[in-house]
mmCIF file with all atom_site columns, C-alpha atoms in Angstrom:
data_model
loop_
_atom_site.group_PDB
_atom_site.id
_atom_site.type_symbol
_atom_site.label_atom_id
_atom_site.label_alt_id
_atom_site.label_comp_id
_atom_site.label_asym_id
_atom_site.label_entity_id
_atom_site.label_seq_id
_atom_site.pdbx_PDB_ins_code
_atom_site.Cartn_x
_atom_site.Cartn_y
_atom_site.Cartn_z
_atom_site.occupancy
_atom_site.B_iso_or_equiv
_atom_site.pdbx_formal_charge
_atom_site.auth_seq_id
_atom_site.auth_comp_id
_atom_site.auth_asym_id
_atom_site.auth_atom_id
_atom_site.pdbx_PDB_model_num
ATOM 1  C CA . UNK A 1 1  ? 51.608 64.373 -31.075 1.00 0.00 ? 1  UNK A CA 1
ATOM 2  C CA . UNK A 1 2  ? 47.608 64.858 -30.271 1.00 0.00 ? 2  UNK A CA 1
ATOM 3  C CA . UNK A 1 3  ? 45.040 62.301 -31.353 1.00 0.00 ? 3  UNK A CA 1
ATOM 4  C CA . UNK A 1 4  ? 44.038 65.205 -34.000 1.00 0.00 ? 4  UNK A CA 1
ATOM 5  C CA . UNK A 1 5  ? 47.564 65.087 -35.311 1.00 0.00 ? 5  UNK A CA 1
ATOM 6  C CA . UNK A 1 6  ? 47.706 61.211 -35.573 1.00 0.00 ? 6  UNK A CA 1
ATOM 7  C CA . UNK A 1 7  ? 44.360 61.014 -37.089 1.00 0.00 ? 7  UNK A CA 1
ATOM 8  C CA . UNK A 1 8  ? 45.417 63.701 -40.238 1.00 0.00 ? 8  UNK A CA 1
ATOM 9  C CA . UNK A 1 9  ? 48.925 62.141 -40.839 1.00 0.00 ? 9  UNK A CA 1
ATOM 10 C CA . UNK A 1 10 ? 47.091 58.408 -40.985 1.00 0.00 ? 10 UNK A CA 1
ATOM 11 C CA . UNK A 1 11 ? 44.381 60.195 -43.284 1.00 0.00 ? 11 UNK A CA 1
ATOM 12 C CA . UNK A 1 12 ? 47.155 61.662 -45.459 1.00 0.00 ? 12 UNK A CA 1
ATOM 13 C CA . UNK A 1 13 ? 49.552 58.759 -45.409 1.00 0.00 ? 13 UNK A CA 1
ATOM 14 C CA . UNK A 1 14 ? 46.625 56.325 -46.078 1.00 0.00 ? 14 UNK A CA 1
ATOM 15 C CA . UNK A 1 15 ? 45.503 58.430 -49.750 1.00 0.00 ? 15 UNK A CA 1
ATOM 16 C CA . UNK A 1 16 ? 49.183 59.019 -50.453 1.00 0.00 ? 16 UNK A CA 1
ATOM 17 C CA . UNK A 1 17 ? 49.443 55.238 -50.612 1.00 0.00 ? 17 UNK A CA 1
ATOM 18 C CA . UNK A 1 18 ? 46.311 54.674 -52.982 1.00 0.00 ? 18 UNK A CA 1
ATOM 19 C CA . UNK A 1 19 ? 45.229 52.290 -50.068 1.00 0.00 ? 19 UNK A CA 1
ATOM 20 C CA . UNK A 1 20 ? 41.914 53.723 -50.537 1.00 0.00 ? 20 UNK A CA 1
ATOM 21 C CA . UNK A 1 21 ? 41.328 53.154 -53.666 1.00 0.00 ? 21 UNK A CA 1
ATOM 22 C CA . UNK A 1 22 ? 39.313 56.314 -55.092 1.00 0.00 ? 22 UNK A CA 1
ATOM 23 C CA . UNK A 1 23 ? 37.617 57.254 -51.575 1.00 0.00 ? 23 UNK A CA 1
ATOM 24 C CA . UNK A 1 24 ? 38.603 59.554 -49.445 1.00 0.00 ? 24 UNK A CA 1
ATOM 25 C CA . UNK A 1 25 ? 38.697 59.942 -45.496 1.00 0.00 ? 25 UNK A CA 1
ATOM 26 C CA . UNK A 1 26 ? 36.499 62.038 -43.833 1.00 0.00 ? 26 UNK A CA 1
ATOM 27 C CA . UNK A 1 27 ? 37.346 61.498 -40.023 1.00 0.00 ? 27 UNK A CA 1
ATOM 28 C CA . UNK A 1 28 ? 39.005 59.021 -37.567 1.00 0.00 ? 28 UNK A CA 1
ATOM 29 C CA . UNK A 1 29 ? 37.556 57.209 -34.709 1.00 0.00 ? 29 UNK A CA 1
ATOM 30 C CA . UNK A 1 30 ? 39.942 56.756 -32.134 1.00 0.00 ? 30 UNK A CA 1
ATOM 31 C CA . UNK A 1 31 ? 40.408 53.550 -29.800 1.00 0.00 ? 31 UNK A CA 1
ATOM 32 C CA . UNK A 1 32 ? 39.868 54.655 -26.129 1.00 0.00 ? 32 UNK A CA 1
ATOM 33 C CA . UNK A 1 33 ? 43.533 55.738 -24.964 1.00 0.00 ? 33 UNK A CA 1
ATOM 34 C CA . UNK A 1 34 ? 43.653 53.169 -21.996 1.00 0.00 ? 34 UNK A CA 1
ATOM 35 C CA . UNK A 1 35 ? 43.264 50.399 -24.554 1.00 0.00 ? 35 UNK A CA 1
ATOM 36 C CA . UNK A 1 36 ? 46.055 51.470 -27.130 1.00 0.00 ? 36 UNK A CA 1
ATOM 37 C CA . UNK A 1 37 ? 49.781 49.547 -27.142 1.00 0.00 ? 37 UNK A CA 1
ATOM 38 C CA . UNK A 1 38 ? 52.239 51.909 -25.198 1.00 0.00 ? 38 UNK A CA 1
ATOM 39 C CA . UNK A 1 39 ? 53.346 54.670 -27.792 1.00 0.00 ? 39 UNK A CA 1
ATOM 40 C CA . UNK A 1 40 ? 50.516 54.137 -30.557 1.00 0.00 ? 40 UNK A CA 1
ATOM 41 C CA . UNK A 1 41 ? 47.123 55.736 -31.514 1.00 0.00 ? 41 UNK A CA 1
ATOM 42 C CA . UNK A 1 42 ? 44.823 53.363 -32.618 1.00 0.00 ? 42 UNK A CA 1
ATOM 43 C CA . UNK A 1 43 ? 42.190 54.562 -35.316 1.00 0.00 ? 43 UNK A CA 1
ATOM 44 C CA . UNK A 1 44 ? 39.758 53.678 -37.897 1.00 0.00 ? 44 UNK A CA 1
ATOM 45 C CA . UNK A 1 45 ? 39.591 55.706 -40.862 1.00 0.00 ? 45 UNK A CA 1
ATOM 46 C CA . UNK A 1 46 ? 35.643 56.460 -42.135 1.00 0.00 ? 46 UNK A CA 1
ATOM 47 C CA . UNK A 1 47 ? 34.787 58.196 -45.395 1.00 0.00 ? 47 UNK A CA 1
ATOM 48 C CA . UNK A 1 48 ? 32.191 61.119 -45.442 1.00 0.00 ? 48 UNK A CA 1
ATOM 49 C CA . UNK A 1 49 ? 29.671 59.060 -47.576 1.00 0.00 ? 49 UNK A CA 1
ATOM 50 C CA . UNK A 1 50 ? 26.028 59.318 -46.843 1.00 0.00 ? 50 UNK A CA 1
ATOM 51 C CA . UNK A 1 51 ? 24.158 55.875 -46.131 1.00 0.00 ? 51 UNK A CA 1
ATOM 52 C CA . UNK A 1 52 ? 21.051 54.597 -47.068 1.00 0.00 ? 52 UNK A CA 1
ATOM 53 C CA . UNK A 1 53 ? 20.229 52.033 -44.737 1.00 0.00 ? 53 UNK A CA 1
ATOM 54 C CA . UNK A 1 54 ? 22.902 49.860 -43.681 1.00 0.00 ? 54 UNK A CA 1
ATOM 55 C CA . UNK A 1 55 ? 26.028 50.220 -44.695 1.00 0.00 ? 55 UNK A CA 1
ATOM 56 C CA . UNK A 1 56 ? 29.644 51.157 -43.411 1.00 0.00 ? 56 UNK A CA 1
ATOM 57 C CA . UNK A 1 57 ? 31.764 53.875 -43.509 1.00 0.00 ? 57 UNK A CA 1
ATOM 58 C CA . UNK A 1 58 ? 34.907 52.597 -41.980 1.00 0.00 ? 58 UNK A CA 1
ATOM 59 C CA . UNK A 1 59 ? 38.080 52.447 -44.638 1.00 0.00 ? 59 UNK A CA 1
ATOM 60 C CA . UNK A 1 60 ? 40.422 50.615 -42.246 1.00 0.00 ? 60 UNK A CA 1
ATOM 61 C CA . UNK A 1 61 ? 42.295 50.511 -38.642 1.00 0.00 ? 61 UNK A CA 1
ATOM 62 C CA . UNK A 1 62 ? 45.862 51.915 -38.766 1.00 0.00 ? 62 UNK A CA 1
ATOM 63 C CA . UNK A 1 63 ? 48.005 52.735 -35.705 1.00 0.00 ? 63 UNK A CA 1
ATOM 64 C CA . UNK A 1 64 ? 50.168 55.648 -36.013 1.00 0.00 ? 64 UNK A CA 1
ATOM 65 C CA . UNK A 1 65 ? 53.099 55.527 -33.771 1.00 0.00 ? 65 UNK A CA 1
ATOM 66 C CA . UNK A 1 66 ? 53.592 58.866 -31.685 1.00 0.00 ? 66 UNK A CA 1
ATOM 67 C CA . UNK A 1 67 ? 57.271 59.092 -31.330 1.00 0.00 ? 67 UNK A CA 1
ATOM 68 C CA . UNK A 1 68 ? 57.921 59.243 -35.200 1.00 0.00 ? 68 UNK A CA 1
ATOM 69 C CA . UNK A 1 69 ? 54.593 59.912 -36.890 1.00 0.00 ? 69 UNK A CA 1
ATOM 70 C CA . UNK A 1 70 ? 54.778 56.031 -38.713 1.00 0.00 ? 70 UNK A CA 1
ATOM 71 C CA . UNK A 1 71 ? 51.305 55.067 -39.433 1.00 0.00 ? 71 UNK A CA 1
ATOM 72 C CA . UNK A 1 72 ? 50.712 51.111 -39.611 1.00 0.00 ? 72 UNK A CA 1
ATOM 73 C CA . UNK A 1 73 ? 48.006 49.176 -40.920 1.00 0.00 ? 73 UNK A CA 1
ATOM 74 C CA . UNK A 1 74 ? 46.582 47.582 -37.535 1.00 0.00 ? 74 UNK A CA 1
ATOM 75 C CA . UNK A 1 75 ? 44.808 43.986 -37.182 1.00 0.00 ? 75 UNK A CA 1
ATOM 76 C CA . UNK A 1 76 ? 42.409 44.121 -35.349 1.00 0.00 ? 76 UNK A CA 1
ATOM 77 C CA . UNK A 1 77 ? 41.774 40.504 -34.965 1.00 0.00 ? 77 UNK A CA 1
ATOM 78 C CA . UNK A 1 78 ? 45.282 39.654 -33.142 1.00 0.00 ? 78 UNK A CA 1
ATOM 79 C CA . UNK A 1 79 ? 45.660 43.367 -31.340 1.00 0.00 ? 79 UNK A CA 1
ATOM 80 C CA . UNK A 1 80 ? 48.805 44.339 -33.336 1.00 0.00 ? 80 UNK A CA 1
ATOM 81 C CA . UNK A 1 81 ? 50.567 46.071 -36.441 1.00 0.00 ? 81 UNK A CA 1
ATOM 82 C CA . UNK A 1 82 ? 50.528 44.920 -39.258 1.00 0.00 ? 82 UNK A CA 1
ATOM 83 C CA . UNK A 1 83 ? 52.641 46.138 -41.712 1.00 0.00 ? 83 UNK A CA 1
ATOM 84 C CA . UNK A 1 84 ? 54.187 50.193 -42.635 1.00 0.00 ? 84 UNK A CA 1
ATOM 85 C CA . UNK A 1 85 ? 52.185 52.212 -44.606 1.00 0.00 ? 85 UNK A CA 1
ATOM 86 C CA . UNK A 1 86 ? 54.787 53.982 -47.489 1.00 0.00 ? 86 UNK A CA 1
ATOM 87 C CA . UNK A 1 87 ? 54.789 57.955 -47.578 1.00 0.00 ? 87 UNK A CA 1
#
């Protein structure tokens, strides 16, 4: 599984959950490789909304593990998954 792939299936698995709550994700921003846990990609989701002044676009982290394609809400406080996000 690529980044790209990771970052669509934690886009799709994050609407199909409602966890966004009318918004929609535009693109991910992926943690730098060296600094994900063995076997995850680490993301934030952003929506495609314009800004005026400042403001943020960021939806959430998730962590979508590359061996099965299970995307995880990710706390980025404590470095670690939080819980499965339902397909």
């Amino acid at each position: 599984m690529s980044e790209k792939q990771a970052c669509e299936l934690a886009m799709d698995r994050v609407a199909n959950s409602r966890l966004l709550l009318g918004a929609s994700a535009a693109f991910c921003d992926h943690v730098a490789a060296e600094t994900n846990p063995t076997g995850y990609y680490v993301l934030s989701l952003h929506s495609g909304r314009d800004c005026d002044g400042i403001c943020s676009t960021n939806l959430g982290w998730f962590a979508v593990q590359k061996s099965t394609g299970e995307v995880f809400n990710w706390n980025v406080a404590e470095s670690k998954l939080g819980s499965p996000i339902a397909g």
